[in-house]
Amino acid sequence: RHFVDYLAMLRATCARLAAHLEGLAVFTRGMAATSGAEGTAETQAIWQGRHAPWTPTSKLTKRKHLTKRSQYMMETLSRELEQQSHAQKFPEFRAGDILECTVTVPENRRRTSVVKGLCIAKNNAGWNTSFTIRNIVGNIPIERSYPLHSPNLVDLKVVGSKRVRRAKLYYLRDLGNKFSRV
């Protein structure tokens, strides 16, 4: 019984393949007769409303143009915002550097506060780049994450650096407070 089903499936596949090859032969003869006139009435008459077995990507009608795709638009906006934000230059830093950030606090009537701490992580993501600062204040560990291109970040200084061998220093959370203290 399974063998009979397999033979029926194989015959159907062979019939589809033969029809496909026959259509391809008609298509190539028609293309030779019209001397490469793609999209003309003669070429379309050969296929009688059916699509060609292979259509070049540039000829597909259902595909959206590159400039209309949402991912392309988001990347373009991100690039433009990133170029505008480069007016605000900050020094290069990485995990293990001791940073001093001047931040305006919108909840506190836009007053500025200075936050000092060890940079334990930097997530490079273009416009969405952010970094995390860790410090010990009164035996209580404090971690804060800031977007690098935030309008609330007024100034950023690299005060010093510690020798580290990792890009992310999350292991400092498990160590004693003396390792994170600045």
XYZ file of N, CA and C in Angstrom:
546
model
N 0.820 -1.188 0.000
C 0.000 0.000 0.000
C 0.866 1.254 0.000
N 1.888 1.301 0.842
C 2.778 2.466 0.888
C 3.535 2.626 -0.432
N 3.897 1.482 -0.999
C 4.621 1.521 -2.265
C 3.749 2.100 -3.376
N 2.461 1.758 -3.377
C 1.527 2.269 -4.381
C 1.372 3.782 -4.214
N 1.260 4.247 -2.970
C 1.160 5.691 -2.711
C 2.419 6.412 -3.172
N 3.551 5.798 -2.919
C 4.817 6.403 -3.319
C 4.900 6.521 -4.837
N 4.476 5.454 -5.564
C 4.487 5.493 -7.020
C 3.547 6.574 -7.560
N 2.383 6.739 -6.950
C 1.438 7.767 -7.394
C 2.041 9.155 -7.184
N 2.690 9.351 -6.055
C 3.321 10.635 -5.771
C 4.466 10.908 -6.756
N 5.215 9.869 -7.073
C 6.330 9.999 -8.015
C 5.827 10.331 -9.420
N 4.725 9.685 -9.864
C 4.149 9.988 -11.170
C 3.670 11.437 -11.241
N 3.027 11.903 -10.175
C 2.530 13.288 -10.147
C 3.694 14.270 -10.218
N 4.769 13.976 -9.509
C 5.945 14.847 -9.525
C 6.570 14.875 -10.912
N 6.665 13.703 -11.552
C 7.230 13.644 -12.906
C 6.367 14.417 -13.891
N 5.039 14.340 -13.734
C 4.137 15.070 -14.630
C 4.319 16.580 -14.452
N 4.432 17.042 -13.205
C 4.651 18.475 -12.957
C 5.989 18.924 -13.527
N 7.015 18.088 -13.383
C 8.333 18.426 -13.899
C 8.322 18.497 -15.425
N 7.624 17.564 -16.071
C 7.534 17.578 -17.531
C 6.808 18.836 -18.011
N 5.721 19.204 -17.322
C 4.985 20.415 -17.704
C 5.862 21.644 -17.518
N 6.616 21.652 -16.464
C 7.516 22.780 -16.185
C 8.573 22.898 -17.285
N 9.202 21.762 -17.654
C 10.227 21.785 -18.692
C 9.642 22.161 -20.050
N 8.429 21.706 -20.331
C 7.789 22.067 -21.589
C 7.524 23.572 -21.639
N 7.042 24.118 -20.543
C 6.813 25.565 -20.479
C 8.106 26.333 -20.617
N 9.172 25.824 -20.047
C 10.473 26.482 -20.141
C 10.975 26.484 -21.577
N 10.765 25.374 -22.285
C 11.194 25.302 -23.685
C 10.399 26.288 -24.530
N 9.093 26.374 -24.307
C 8.259 27.335 -25.044
C 8.711 28.748 -24.741
N 9.022 28.992 -23.460
C 9.450 30.334 -23.041
C 10.759 30.725 -23.722
N 11.736 29.807 -23.770
C 13.017 30.149 -24.389
C 12.872 30.327 -25.891
N 12.015 29.521 -26.555
C 11.787 29.721 -27.982
C 11.116 31.065 -28.227
N 10.147 31.412 -27.363
C 9.458 32.691 -27.515
C 10.395 33.854 -27.287
N 11.320 33.711 -26.340
C 12.280 34.784 -26.061
C 13.224 34.955 -27.240
N 13.600 33.832 -27.883
C 14.493 33.933 -29.037
C 13.768 34.605 -30.197
N 12.467 34.331 -30.342
C 11.714 34.910 -31.450
C 11.512 36.404 -31.268
N 11.323 36.830 -29.997
C 11.094 38.257 -29.760
C 12.392 38.993 -29.486
N 13.501 38.312 -29.562
C 14.842 38.871 -29.372
C 14.985 39.639 -28.066
N 14.562 39.001 -26.955
C 14.812 39.562 -25.623
C 13.873 40.669 -25.227
N 12.701 40.752 -25.796
C 11.756 41.807 -25.412
C 10.954 41.336 -24.218
N 11.465 41.576 -23.030
C 10.778 41.152 -21.820
C 9.601 42.076 -21.556
N 8.476 41.487 -21.185
C 7.328 42.286 -20.821
C 6.482 42.698 -22.016
N 6.828 42.306 -23.217
C 6.035 42.682 -24.386
C 4.836 41.756 -24.501
N 3.942 42.093 -25.428
C 2.712 41.322 -25.604
C 3.004 39.901 -26.067
N 4.042 39.727 -26.927
C 4.352 38.388 -27.419
C 4.803 37.474 -26.291
N 5.664 37.989 -25.411
C 6.181 37.177 -24.312
C 5.069 36.829 -23.342
N 4.182 37.785 -23.060
C 3.105 37.509 -22.127
C 2.103 36.529 -22.728
N 1.947 36.554 -24.049
C 1.016 35.638 -24.689
C 1.500 34.198 -24.580
N 2.808 33.984 -24.546
C 3.354 32.627 -24.421
C 2.902 32.001 -23.120
N 2.923 32.779 -22.041
C 2.620 32.229 -20.720
C 1.134 32.239 -20.422
N 0.345 32.996 -21.126
C -1.109 33.028 -20.976
C -1.533 33.227 -19.528
N -0.958 34.235 -18.905
C -1.353 34.574 -17.542
C -0.573 33.854 -16.459
N 0.209 32.837 -16.815
C 1.000 32.133 -15.799
C 2.322 32.851 -15.591
N 2.905 32.692 -14.408
C 4.214 33.278 -14.133
C 5.303 32.401 -14.735
N 6.396 32.999 -15.079
C 7.543 32.258 -15.573
C 8.090 31.386 -14.455
N 8.772 30.297 -14.785
C 9.310 29.439 -13.734
C 10.308 30.164 -12.839
N 11.009 31.129 -13.377
C 11.932 31.915 -12.563
C 11.830 33.364 -13.002
N 11.641 34.240 -12.047
C 11.518 35.656 -12.353
C 12.628 36.399 -11.639
N 13.359 37.249 -12.302
C 14.394 38.019 -11.610
C 13.774 38.894 -10.524
N 14.515 39.106 -9.459
C 14.005 39.861 -8.324
C 13.571 41.264 -8.726
N 14.290 41.881 -9.650
C 13.934 43.237 -10.060
C 12.598 43.287 -10.789
N 12.128 42.150 -11.334
C 10.870 42.107 -12.074
C 9.676 41.731 -11.195
N 9.902 41.335 -9.950
C 8.799 40.943 -9.080
C 7.939 42.157 -8.756
N 6.632 41.984 -8.825
C 5.733 43.117 -8.594
C 5.276 43.194 -7.150
N 5.232 42.080 -6.436
C 4.735 42.079 -5.072
C 5.766 42.583 -4.066
N 7.033 42.557 -4.420
C 8.085 42.933 -3.471
C 8.103 44.438 -3.291
N 8.171 44.883 -2.035
C 8.247 46.312 -1.769
C 9.627 46.832 -2.125
N 9.669 48.050 -2.559
C 10.939 48.679 -2.890
C 11.743 48.883 -1.620
N 13.058 48.867 -1.724
C 13.934 48.943 -0.549
C 13.634 50.158 0.312
N 13.372 51.293 -0.316
C 13.167 52.522 0.468
C 11.830 52.540 1.175
N 10.943 51.588 0.887
C 9.645 51.545 1.551
C 9.602 50.517 2.673
N 10.643 49.764 2.848
C 10.651 48.760 3.908
C 10.904 49.441 5.245
N 10.229 48.986 6.280
C 10.298 49.656 7.579
C 11.691 49.547 8.200
N 12.367 48.436 7.986
C 13.700 48.297 8.566
C 14.659 49.323 7.964
N 14.556 49.549 6.666
C 15.414 50.531 6.007
C 15.129 51.934 6.544
N 13.853 52.251 6.733
C 13.495 53.580 7.242
C 14.011 53.778 8.665
N 13.901 52.729 9.505
C 14.383 52.846 10.884
C 15.902 52.997 10.919
N 16.598 52.279 10.049
C 18.051 52.412 10.000
C 18.460 53.804 9.544
N 17.724 54.367 8.582
C 18.022 55.709 8.095
C 17.809 56.740 9.196
N 16.679 56.630 9.913
C 16.419 57.555 11.018
C 17.473 57.430 12.109
N 17.849 56.198 12.413
C 18.869 55.969 13.434
C 20.196 56.601 13.035
N 20.572 56.455 11.742
C 21.820 57.058 11.262
C 21.776 58.573 11.360
N 20.642 59.173 10.988
C 20.516 60.626 11.049
C 20.595 61.134 12.487
N 19.913 60.451 13.400
C 19.953 60.859 14.807
C 21.357 60.715 15.379
N 22.040 59.662 14.968
C 23.404 59.447 15.450
C 24.339 60.549 14.955
N 24.163 60.977 13.704
C 24.993 62.062 13.178
C 24.707 63.375 13.893
N 23.454 63.629 14.215
C 23.108 64.854 14.934
C 23.667 64.836 16.349
N 23.686 63.660 16.963
C 24.127 63.581 18.359
C 25.634 63.695 18.490
N 26.382 63.572 17.394
C 27.835 63.662 17.502
C 28.299 65.074 17.802
N 27.382 66.034 17.842
C 27.751 67.371 18.269
C 28.150 67.335 19.747
N 27.572 66.392 20.473
C 27.873 66.219 21.891
C 28.962 65.148 21.992
N 30.214 65.571 22.046
C 31.338 64.627 22.053
C 31.664 64.202 23.482
N 31.765 62.898 23.669
C 32.189 62.354 24.944
C 33.483 61.595 24.722
N 34.312 61.501 25.746
C 35.571 60.760 25.570
C 35.302 59.264 25.407
N 36.244 58.596 24.779
C 36.147 57.147 24.630
C 36.367 56.498 26.000
N 35.547 55.507 26.311
C 35.706 54.776 27.571
C 35.256 53.347 27.346
N 35.580 52.508 28.320
C 35.184 51.103 28.238
C 34.973 50.574 29.644
N 34.615 49.330 29.756
C 34.405 48.720 31.066
C 35.714 48.737 31.847
N 35.628 49.100 33.098
C 36.811 49.196 33.945
C 37.259 50.624 34.162
N 36.726 51.576 33.404
C 37.076 52.986 33.595
C 36.217 53.583 34.706
N 36.811 54.513 35.442
C 36.080 55.232 36.476
C 35.539 56.509 35.838
N 34.217 56.640 35.839
C 33.552 57.740 35.145
C 32.923 58.709 36.136
N 32.877 59.953 35.724
C 32.176 60.982 36.485
C 31.157 61.617 35.541
N 29.888 61.368 35.816
C 28.819 61.831 34.928
C 28.077 62.979 35.581
N 27.842 64.025 34.818
C 26.987 65.115 35.264
C 25.645 64.931 34.570
N 24.601 64.735 35.378
C 23.291 64.382 34.861
C 22.261 65.380 35.377
N 21.358 65.817 34.489
C 20.237 66.627 34.963
C 19.113 65.677 35.337
N 18.458 65.995 36.459
C 17.376 65.149 36.954
C 16.058 65.866 36.677
N 15.266 65.373 35.717
C 14.025 66.072 35.377
C 13.024 66.090 36.531
N 13.037 65.074 37.381
C 12.083 65.011 38.494
C 12.424 66.008 39.589
N 13.670 66.478 39.614
C 14.121 67.386 40.666
C 14.347 68.789 40.085
N 13.369 69.296 39.381
C 13.391 70.648 38.793
C 14.645 70.888 37.952
N 15.024 69.877 37.188
C 16.163 69.957 36.251
C 17.488 70.307 36.934
N 17.644 69.939 38.168
C 18.924 70.180 38.841
C 19.936 69.156 38.375
N 21.200 69.545 38.414
C 22.252 68.632 37.987
C 22.836 67.908 39.185
N 23.204 66.683 38.965
C 23.885 65.912 39.998
C 25.059 65.200 39.354
N 26.101 65.009 40.142
C 27.311 64.344 39.653
C 27.324 62.926 40.203
N 27.471 61.967 39.310
C 27.505 60.555 39.681
C 28.868 60.009 39.293
N 29.517 59.388 40.259
C 30.843 58.840 40.014
C 30.786 57.347 40.269
N 31.409 56.573 39.386
C 31.380 55.141 39.589
C 32.226 54.406 38.562
N 32.277 53.106 38.751
C 33.033 52.224 37.874
C 32.125 51.749 36.753
N 32.575 51.893 35.536
C 31.794 51.424 34.390
C 31.910 49.904 34.334
N 30.787 49.208 34.545
C 30.848 47.741 34.527
C 30.366 47.171 33.203
N 29.717 47.995 32.362
C 29.249 47.491 31.066
C 29.016 48.651 30.119
N 29.300 48.412 28.854
C 28.971 49.366 27.805
C 28.363 48.572 26.665
N 27.148 48.938 26.290
C 26.441 48.257 25.209
C 26.496 49.145 23.979
N 27.356 48.818 23.043
C 27.490 49.602 21.817
C 26.388 49.203 20.853
N 25.469 50.129 20.609
C 24.352 49.853 19.702
C 24.005 51.084 18.897
N 25.023 51.817 18.451
C 24.772 53.001 17.634
C 24.061 54.078 18.426
N 22.859 54.410 17.972
C 22.083 55.452 18.634
C 21.653 55.010 20.028
N 21.490 53.716 20.250
C 21.008 53.193 21.531
C 22.139 52.763 22.459
N 23.335 53.293 22.282
C 24.451 52.924 23.140
C 24.160 53.339 24.585
N 24.442 52.438 25.504
C 24.229 52.751 26.923
C 25.385 52.175 27.724
N 25.495 52.647 28.948
C 26.546 52.152 29.838
C 25.997 52.083 31.250
N 26.626 51.245 32.076
C 26.196 51.030 33.450
C 27.336 51.396 34.390
N 26.989 52.172 35.406
C 27.969 52.618 36.411
C 27.617 51.971 37.742
N 28.643 51.515 38.453
C 28.447 50.898 39.770
C 29.333 51.599 40.780
N 28.755 51.886 41.934
C 29.507 52.503 43.018
C 28.920 52.035 44.345
N 29.711 52.167 45.397
C 29.265 51.813 46.740
C 29.116 53.105 47.525
N 27.909 53.379 47.992
C 27.647 54.586 48.787
C 27.100 54.128 50.133
N 27.887 54.344 51.182
C 27.459 53.956 52.531
C 27.171 52.473 52.655
N 28.041 51.653 52.136
C 27.920 50.183 52.188
C 26.738 49.638 51.390
N 26.157 50.456 50.535
C 25.049 50.006 49.692
C 25.480 50.124 48.235
N 25.474 49.012 47.512
C 25.861 49.098 46.090
C 24.754 49.759 45.258
N 25.170 50.674 44.374
C 24.233 51.382 43.499
C 24.702 51.198 42.059
N 23.788 50.757 41.214
C 24.066 50.638 39.787
C 23.071 51.496 39.028
N 23.582 52.238 38.057
C 22.725 53.067 37.219
C 23.126 52.885 35.772
N 22.124 52.791 34.906
C 22.369 52.694 33.467
C 21.919 53.984 32.807
N 22.735 54.474 31.897
C 22.434 55.716 31.191
C 22.575 55.494 29.692
N 21.656 56.045 28.906
C 21.881 56.076 27.461
C 22.953 57.112 27.147
N 23.878 56.788 26.281
C 24.980 57.697 25.982
C 24.496 58.970 25.289
N 23.464 58.856 24.464
C 22.976 60.006 23.708
C 21.754 60.651 24.373
N 21.629 60.488 25.667
C 20.494 61.062 26.386
C 20.658 62.576 26.522
N 19.576 63.350 26.388
C 19.678 64.786 26.608
C 19.926 65.135 28.073
N 19.667 64.193 28.968
C 19.904 64.439 30.396
C 21.361 64.269 30.785
N 22.170 63.674 29.944
C 23.590 63.487 30.222
C 24.334 64.730 29.745
N 24.760 65.557 30.700
C 25.378 66.833 30.358
C 26.860 66.675 30.073
N 27.573 65.964 30.956
C 29.013 65.853 30.817
C 29.457 64.467 31.261
N 30.545 64.019 30.695
C 31.094 62.707 31.024
C 32.609 62.822 31.026
N 33.222 62.453 32.140
C 34.682 62.510 32.262
C 35.200 61.145 32.671
N 36.348 60.789 32.119
C 37.041 59.574 32.541
C 38.063 60.003 33.584
N 37.813 59.627 34.838
C 38.680 60.032 35.952
C 39.890 59.113 36.051
N 39.679 57.838 35.852
C 40.775 56.868 35.942
C 40.342 55.566 35.316
N 41.172 54.561 35.461
C 40.799 53.257 34.919
C 41.431 52.163 35.764
N 40.753 51.025 35.764
C 41.264 49.849 36.448
C 41.586 48.810 35.383
N 42.548 47.971 35.665
C 42.942 46.945 34.707
C 41.957 45.778 34.799
N 41.230 45.558 33.709
C 40.259 44.460 33.675
C 40.480 43.649 32.408
N 39.982 42.426 32.430
C 40.141 41.535 31.269
C 38.809 41.115 30.678
N 37.761 41.797 31.048
C 36.428 41.449 30.571
C 35.757 42.678 29.987
N 34.779 42.453 29.128
C 33.989 43.546 28.567
C 32.819 43.878 29.480
N 32.335 42.901 30.218
C 31.243 43.101 31.169
C 31.735 42.650 32.541
N 31.606 43.525 33.504
C 32.138 43.243 34.848
C 31.024 42.900 35.826
N 30.075 42.091 35.385
C 28.949 41.747 36.240
C 29.377 40.878 37.418
N 30.536 40.257 37.342
C 31.005 39.416 38.443
C 31.312 40.245 39.690
N 31.449 41.562 39.541
C 31.694 42.415 40.708
C 30.500 42.438 41.657
N 29.340 42.079 41.167
C 28.156 42.037 42.032
C 28.293 40.963 43.099
N 28.987 39.892 42.756
C 29.125 38.781 43.701
C 30.318 38.969 44.642
N 31.266 39.818 44.261
C 32.443 40.040 45.117
C 32.102 41.025 46.222
N 33.042 41.265 47.070
C 32.825 42.203 48.171
C 32.709 43.631 47.683
N 32.264 44.509 48.572
C 32.046 45.904 48.213
C 33.328 46.650 47.905
N 34.444 46.193 48.439
C 35.688 46.940 48.255
C 36.158 46.946 46.810
N 35.732 45.972 45.991
C 36.168 45.927 44.615
C 35.434 46.930 43.740
N 34.212 47.320 44.135
C 33.417 48.267 43.348
C 33.542 49.692 43.858
N 34.172 49.863 44.995
C 34.231 51.198 45.590
C 35.181 52.084 44.788
N 34.774 53.342 44.598
C 35.597 54.296 43.852
C 36.033 55.399 44.790
